[in-house]
């Protein structure tokens, strides 16, 4: 069963473009980056990740996404199936 997460990223001032580019270029064995959008509002970048399981998703976020220079904080929203 696969897991999809939407990672809401807050960046350091002036780093949004560089963070978005780094997220688009991220290659990981843990999860697949399926979309990256630079957005307005309380978050600066939203990353969509697909992983085989929750552990791999979590490791990708904490070990890879949060390690990108300019990332200040992340919030993860998990996709669920309600039907």
PDB file of C-alpha atoms in Angstrom, residues 26-52:
ATOM      1  CA  UNK A  26      15.356  15.863  -5.375  1.00  0.00           C
ATOM      2  CA  UNK A  27      16.011  12.222  -6.241  1.00  0.00           C
ATOM      3  CA  UNK A  28      15.304   9.830  -3.388  1.00  0.00           C
ATOM      4  CA  UNK A  29      15.258   6.083  -2.826  1.00  0.00           C
ATOM      5  CA  UNK A  30      12.655   6.631  -0.097  1.00  0.00           C
ATOM      6  CA  UNK A  31       9.887   8.514  -1.928  1.00  0.00           C
ATOM      7  CA  UNK A  32       9.000  10.047  -5.269  1.00  0.00           C
ATOM      8  CA  UNK A  33       8.445  13.776  -5.681  1.00  0.00           C
ATOM      9  CA  UNK A  34       5.330  13.946  -7.859  1.00  0.00           C
ATOM     10  CA  UNK A  35       4.670  17.709  -7.719  1.00  0.00           C
ATOM     11  CA  UNK A  36       6.234  20.897  -6.382  1.00  0.00           C
ATOM     12  CA  UNK A  37       4.378  24.195  -6.327  1.00  0.00           C
ATOM     13  CA  UNK A  38       5.479  27.603  -5.108  1.00  0.00           C
ATOM     14  CA  UNK A  39       2.435  29.151  -3.443  1.00  0.00           C
ATOM     15  CA  UNK A  40       1.231  32.256  -1.647  1.00  0.00           C
ATOM     16  CA  UNK A  41      -0.140  32.329   1.873  1.00  0.00           C
ATOM     17  CA  UNK A  42       1.313  30.976   5.108  1.00  0.00           C
ATOM     18  CA  UNK A  43       3.475  28.415   3.262  1.00  0.00           C
ATOM     19  CA  UNK A  44       5.951  29.025   0.473  1.00  0.00           C
ATOM     20  CA  UNK A  45       6.277  25.643  -1.250  1.00  0.00           C
ATOM     21  CA  UNK A  46       4.050  22.554  -1.328  1.00  0.00           C
ATOM     22  CA  UNK A  47       5.647  19.217  -2.207  1.00  0.00           C
ATOM     23  CA  UNK A  48       3.658  16.096  -3.074  1.00  0.00           C
ATOM     24  CA  UNK A  49       5.454  12.850  -2.160  1.00  0.00           C
ATOM     25  CA  UNK A  50       4.505   9.225  -2.812  1.00  0.00           C
ATOM     26  CA  UNK A  51       6.173   6.443  -0.798  1.00  0.00           C
ATOM     27  CA  UNK A  52       5.726   2.725  -0.237  1.00  0.00           C
TER      28      UNK A  52
END
